[in-house]
Coordinates of C-alpha atoms and ligand atoms in Angstrom, one line a residue:
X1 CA 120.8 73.9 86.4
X2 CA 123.5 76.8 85.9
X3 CA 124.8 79.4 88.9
X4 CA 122.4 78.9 91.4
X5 CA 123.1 75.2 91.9
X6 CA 123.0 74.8 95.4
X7 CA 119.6 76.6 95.8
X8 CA 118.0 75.1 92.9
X9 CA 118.7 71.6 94.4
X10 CA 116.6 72.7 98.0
X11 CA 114.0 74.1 95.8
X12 CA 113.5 70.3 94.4
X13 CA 114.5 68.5 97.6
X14 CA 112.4 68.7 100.9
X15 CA 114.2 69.3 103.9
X16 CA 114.4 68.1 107.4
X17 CA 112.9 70.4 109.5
X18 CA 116.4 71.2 111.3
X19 CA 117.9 72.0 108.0
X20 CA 115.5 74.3 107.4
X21 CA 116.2 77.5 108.9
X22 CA 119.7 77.7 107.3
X23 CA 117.9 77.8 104.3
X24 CA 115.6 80.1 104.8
X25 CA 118.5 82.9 105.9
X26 CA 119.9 81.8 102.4
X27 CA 116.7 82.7 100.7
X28 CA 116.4 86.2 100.3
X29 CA 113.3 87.6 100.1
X30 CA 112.5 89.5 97.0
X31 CA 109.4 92.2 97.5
X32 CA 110.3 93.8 94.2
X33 CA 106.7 94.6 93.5
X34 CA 105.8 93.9 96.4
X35 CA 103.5 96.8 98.8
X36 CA 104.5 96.5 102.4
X37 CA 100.8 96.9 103.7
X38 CA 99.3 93.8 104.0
X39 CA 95.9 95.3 104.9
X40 CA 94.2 98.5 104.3
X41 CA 90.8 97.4 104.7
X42 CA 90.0 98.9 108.5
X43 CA 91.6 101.9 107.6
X44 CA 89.8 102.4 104.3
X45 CA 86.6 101.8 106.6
X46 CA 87.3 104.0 108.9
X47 CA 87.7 107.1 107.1
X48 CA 84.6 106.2 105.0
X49 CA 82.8 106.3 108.2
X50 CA 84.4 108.8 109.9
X51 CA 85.0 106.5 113.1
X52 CA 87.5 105.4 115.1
X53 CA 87.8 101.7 116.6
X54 CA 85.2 99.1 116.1
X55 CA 84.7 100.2 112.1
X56 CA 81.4 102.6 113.4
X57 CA 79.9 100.7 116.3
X58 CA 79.4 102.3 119.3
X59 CA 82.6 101.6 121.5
X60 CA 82.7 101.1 125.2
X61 CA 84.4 104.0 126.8
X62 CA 87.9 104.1 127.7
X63 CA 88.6 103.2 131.2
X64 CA 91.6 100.8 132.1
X65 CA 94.6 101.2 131.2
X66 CA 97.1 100.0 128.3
X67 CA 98.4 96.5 128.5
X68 CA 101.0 94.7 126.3
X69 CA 99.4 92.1 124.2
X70 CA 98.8 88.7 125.7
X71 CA 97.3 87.3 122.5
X72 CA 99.0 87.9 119.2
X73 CA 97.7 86.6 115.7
X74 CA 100.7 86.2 113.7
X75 CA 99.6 85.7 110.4
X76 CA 99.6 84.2 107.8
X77 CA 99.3 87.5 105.2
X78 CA 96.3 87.0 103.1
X79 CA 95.1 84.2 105.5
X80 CA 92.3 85.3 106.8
X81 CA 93.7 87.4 109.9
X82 CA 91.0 90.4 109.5
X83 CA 87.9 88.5 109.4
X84 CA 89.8 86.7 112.4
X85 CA 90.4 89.8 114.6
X86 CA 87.0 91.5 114.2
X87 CA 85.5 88.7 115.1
X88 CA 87.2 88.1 118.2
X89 CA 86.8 91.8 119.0
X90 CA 83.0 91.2 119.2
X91 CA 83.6 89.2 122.9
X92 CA 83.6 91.6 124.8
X93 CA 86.6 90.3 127.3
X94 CA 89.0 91.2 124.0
X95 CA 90.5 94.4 123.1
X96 CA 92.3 94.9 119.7
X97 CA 94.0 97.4 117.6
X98 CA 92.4 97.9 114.6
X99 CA 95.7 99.1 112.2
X100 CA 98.6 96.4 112.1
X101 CA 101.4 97.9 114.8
X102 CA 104.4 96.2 112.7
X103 CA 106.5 96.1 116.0
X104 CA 108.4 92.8 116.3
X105 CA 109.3 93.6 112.2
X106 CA 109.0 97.1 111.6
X107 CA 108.9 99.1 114.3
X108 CA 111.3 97.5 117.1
X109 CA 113.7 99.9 117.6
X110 CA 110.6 102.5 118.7
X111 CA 110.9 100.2 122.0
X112 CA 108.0 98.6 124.4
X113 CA 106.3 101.7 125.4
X114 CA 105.6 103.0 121.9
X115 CA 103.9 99.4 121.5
X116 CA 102.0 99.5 124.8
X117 CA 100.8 102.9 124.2
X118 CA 99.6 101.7 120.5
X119 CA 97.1 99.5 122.2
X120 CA 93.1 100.3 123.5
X121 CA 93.1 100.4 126.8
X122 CA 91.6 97.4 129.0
X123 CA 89.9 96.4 132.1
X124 CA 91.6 93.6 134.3
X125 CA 90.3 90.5 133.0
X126 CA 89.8 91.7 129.3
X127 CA 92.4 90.4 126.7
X128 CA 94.9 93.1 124.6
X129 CA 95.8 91.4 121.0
X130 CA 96.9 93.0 118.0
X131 CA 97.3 91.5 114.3
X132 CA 100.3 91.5 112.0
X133 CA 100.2 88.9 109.6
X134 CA 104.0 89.7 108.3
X135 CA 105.3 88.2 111.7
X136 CA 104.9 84.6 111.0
X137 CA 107.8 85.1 108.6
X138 CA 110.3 87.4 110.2
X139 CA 113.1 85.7 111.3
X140 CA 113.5 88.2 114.5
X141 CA 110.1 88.1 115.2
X142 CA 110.0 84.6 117.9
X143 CA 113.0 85.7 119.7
X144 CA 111.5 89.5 119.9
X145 CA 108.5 88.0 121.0
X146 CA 109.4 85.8 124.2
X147 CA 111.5 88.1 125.4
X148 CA 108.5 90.4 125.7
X149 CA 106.4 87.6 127.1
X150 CA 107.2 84.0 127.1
X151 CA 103.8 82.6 128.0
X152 CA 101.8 84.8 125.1
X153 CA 99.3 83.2 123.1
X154 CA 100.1 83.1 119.2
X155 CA 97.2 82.4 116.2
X156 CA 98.3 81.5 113.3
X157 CA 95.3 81.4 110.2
X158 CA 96.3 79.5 107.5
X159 CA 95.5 78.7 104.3
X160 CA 96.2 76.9 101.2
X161 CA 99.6 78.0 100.5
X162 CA 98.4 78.5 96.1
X163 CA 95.5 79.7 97.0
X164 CA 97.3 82.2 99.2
X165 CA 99.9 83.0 96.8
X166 CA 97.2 83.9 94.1
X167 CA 95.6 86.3 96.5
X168 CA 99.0 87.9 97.3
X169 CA 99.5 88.5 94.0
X170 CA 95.8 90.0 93.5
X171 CA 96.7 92.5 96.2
X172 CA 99.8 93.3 94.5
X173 CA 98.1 93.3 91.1
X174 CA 95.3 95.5 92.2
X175 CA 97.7 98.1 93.5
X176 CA 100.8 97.8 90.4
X177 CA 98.3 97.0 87.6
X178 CA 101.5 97.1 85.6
X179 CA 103.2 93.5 86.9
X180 CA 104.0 91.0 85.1
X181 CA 101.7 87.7 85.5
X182 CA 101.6 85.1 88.4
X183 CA 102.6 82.5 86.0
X184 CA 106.1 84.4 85.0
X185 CA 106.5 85.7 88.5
X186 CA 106.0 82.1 89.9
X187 CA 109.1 80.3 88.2
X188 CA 112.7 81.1 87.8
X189 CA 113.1 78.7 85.4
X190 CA 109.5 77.3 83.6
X191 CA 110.8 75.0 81.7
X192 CA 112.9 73.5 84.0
X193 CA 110.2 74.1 86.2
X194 CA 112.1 75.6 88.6
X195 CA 109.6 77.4 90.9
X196 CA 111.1 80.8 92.3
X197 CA 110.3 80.4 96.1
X198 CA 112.6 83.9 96.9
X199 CA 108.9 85.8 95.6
X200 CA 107.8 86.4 98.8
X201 CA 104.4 85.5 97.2
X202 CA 105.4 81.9 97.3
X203 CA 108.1 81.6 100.1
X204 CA 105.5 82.9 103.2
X205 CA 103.4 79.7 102.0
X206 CA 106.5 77.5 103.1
X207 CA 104.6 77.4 106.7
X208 CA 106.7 74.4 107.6
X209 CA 110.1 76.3 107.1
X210 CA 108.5 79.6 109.3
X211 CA 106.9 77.3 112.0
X212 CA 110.2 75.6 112.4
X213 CA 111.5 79.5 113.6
X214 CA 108.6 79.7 116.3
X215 CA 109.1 76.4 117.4
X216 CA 112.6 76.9 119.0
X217 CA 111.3 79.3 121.4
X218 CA 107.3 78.7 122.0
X219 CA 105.9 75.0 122.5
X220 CA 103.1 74.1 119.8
X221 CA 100.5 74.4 123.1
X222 CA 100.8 78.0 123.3
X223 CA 100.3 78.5 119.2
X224 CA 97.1 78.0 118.0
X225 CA 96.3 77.2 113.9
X226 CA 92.6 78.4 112.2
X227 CA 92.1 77.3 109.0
X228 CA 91.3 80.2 106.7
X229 CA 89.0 77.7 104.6
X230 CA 87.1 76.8 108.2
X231 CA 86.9 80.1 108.9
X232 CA 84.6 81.1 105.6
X233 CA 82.3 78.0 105.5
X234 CA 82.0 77.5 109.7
X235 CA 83.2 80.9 111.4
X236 CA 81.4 79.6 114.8
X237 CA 83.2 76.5 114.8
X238 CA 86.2 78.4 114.7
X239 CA 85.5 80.8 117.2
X240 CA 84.8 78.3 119.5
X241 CA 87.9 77.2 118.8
X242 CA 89.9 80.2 119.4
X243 CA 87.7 81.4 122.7
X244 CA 88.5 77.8 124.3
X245 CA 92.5 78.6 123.0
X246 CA 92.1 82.3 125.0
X247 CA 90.4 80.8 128.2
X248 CA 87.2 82.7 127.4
X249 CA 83.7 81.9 127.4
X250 CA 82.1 81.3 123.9
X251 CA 80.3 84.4 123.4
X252 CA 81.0 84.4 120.0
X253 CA 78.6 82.4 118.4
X254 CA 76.4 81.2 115.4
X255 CA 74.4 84.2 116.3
X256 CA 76.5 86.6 115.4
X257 CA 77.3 85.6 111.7
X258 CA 75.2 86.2 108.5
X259 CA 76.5 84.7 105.1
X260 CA 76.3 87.3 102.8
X261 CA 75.5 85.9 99.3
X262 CA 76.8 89.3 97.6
X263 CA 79.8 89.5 99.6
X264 CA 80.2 85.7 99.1
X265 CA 81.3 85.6 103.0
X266 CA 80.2 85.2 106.3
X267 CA 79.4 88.5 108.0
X268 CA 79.3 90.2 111.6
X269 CA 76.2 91.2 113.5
X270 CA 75.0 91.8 116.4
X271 CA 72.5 89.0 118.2
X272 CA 70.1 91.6 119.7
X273 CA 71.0 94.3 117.0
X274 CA 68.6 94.2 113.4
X275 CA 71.0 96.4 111.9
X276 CA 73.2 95.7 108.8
X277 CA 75.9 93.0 109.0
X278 CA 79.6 94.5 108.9
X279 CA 81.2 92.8 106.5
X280 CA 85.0 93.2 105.6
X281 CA 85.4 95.4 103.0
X282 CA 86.2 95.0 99.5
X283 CA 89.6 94.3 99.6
X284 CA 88.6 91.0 101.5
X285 CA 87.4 88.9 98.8
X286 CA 88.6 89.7 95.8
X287 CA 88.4 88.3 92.0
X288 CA 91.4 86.0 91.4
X289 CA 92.6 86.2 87.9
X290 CA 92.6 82.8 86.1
X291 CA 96.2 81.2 86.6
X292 CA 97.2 78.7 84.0
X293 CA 95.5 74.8 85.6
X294 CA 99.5 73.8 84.9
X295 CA 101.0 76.6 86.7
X296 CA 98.6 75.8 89.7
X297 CA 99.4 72.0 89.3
X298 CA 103.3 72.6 89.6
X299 CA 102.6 74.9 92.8
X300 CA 100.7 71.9 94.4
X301 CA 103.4 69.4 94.0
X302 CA 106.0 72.5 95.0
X303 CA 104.1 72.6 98.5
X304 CA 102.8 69.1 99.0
X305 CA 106.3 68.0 101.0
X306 CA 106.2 71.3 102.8
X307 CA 102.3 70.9 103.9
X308 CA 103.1 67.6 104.7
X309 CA 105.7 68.7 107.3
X310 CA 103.3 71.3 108.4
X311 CA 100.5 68.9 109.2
X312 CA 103.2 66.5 111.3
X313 CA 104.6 69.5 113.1
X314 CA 101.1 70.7 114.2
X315 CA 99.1 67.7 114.3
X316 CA 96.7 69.1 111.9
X317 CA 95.6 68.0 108.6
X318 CA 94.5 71.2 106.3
X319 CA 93.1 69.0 103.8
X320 CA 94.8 70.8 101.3
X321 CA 95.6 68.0 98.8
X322 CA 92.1 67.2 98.6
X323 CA 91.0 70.0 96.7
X324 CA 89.6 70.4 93.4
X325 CA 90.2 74.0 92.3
X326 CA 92.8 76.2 94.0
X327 CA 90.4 77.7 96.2
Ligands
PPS401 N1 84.4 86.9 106.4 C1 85.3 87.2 105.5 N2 85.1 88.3 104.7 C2 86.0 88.6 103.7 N3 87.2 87.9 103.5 C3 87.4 86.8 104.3 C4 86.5 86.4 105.3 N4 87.0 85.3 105.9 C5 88.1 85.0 105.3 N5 88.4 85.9 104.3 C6 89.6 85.9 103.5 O1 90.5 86.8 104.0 C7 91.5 87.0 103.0 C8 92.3 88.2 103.4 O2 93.2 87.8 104.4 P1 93.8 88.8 105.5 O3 92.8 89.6 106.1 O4 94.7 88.0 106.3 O5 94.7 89.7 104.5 S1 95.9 90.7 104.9 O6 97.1 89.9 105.0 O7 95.5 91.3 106.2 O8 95.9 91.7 103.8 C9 90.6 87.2 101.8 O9 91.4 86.8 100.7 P2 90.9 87.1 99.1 O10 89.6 86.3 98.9 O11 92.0 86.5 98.3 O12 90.8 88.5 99.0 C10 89.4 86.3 102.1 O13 89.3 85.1 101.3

């Protein structure tokens, strides 16, 4: 397969997890068309309605005082992270940040204060998390993050690593109109059908090969994983989840979701509160463009070893395989 021989072969081979992270250092990441924001949905809200925080509700005032995080939701980009943080941000024992504070990747060298004083300030008992999706796949990030605090809670939302991939490309493609398609992008070699997993598009959907990074310095107890399909057709039964994982009561229930047949996802509202539901905006839920079936078929097989090790290493079966279309 020419020059690149030795990657070519990985890119058809599965590895064993302990191989794993010498390959990923080997695989550069290319972000060539890439944007670095993964998310400009809260801020795009926030200036349409002029408010800061909670995206226009009333906030609670700001006593307390500015903790480090002791929940982090670590990604996965285009996994579902924002419908996950504002709706953990409704119980009212959780604080959040509403932009994406890039520390452990971007912003490290500005040093724990500038981080502490990024976040809301708290009342003892209430929870401090933030949300960046990018550090599930930097390499620094694990090591950053338990020297900071080894007993922190990480969520992880993921989700079908094609359909994932697509969306990443959407965002990209909605921002660079002028890229060239999924289906070129996705392959170094199509008719060898050498899929190019250096596009960042495709390598962050490698979850086995990033949770294999996490795993030498937090035990799988303190990480928890949502599934970004759960999370649109049974947002309760994911909350619940993710309350129990945070030791807090499940406030956060069927009550205060509203499917939203327009939006095409479930919505936030308030209980006792008739008002309009807050749904994400609309760069949450956009139109995929139609990727060739055999593209999409090649991508399956590409991941199916690597979601294979993903479901041993957590436990978890995603249920990936089992589905029809690549959504
Ligand atoms: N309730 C609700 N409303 C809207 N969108 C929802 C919701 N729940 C999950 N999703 C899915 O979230 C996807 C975007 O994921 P992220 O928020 O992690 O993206 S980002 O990395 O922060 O840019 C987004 O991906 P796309 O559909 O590809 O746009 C949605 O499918």
């Amino acid at each position: 397969s020419g020059g690149g021989g030795a990657r070519d072969a990985w890119l058809r081979t599965p590895l064993a997890p302990s191989e794993m992270i010498t390959a990923q250092s080997a695989l550069p990441e290319r972000e060539a068309q890439e944007s670095s924001t993964t998310d400009e949905d809260l801020a795009g809200r926030r200036a349409a309605n002029g408010s800061s925080e909670r995206g226009g509700a009333v906030s609670t005032p700001d006593y307390g005082e500015k903790k480090l995080p002791q929940a982090l939701i670590i990604g996965v980009k285009k996994g579902g992270t924002r419908a996950l943080l504002e709706a953990i941000r409704v119980h009212p024992d959780v604080r959040a940040v509403g932009v994406e504070p890039h520390f452990f990747d971007r912003n490290y060298e500005k040093g724990l204060e500038w981080y502490r004083n990024v976040m809301p300030k708290t009342l003892d008992g209430q929870i401090t998390m933030e949300k960046t999706p990018s550090y599930f796949v930097t390499n620094e990030a694990p090591k950053r993050i338990h020297s900071m605090a080894k007993d922190i809670k990480l969520i992880v939302v993921v989700r079908n690593p094609v359909t994932r991939a697509i969306s990443d490309y959407t965002q990209t493609l909605s921002k660079k109109p002028e890229i060239p398609t999924f289906e070129v992008l996705a392959f170094k070699n199509r008719t060898l059908g050498l899929i190019d997993a250096s596009w960042s598009a495709i390598r962050i959907g490698i979850y086995a090969l990033h949770l294999e990074n996490w795993l030498q310095y937090f035990p799988l107890s303190q990480i928890l994983f949502v599934s970004g399909e759960r999370l649109i057709v049974d947002p309760a039964g994911e909350m619940a989840k993710v309350q129990d994982f945070l030791g807090l009561k499940r406030v956060v229930t069927e009550k205060h979701f509203y499917f939203n047949k327009t939006k095409g996802f479930p919505c936030l509202k308030k209980p006792e509160d008739s008002s309009a539901p807050r749904c994400l905006g609309k760069s949450k839920g956009r139109t995929h463009p139609r990727i060739d079936p055999d593209v999409i078929h090649r991508l399956r097989k590409f991941y199916k070893p690597f979601n294979m090790m993903f479901y041993q290493m957590t436990g978890q079966d995603f249920q990936w395989e089992q589905e029809e279309g690549d959504k």
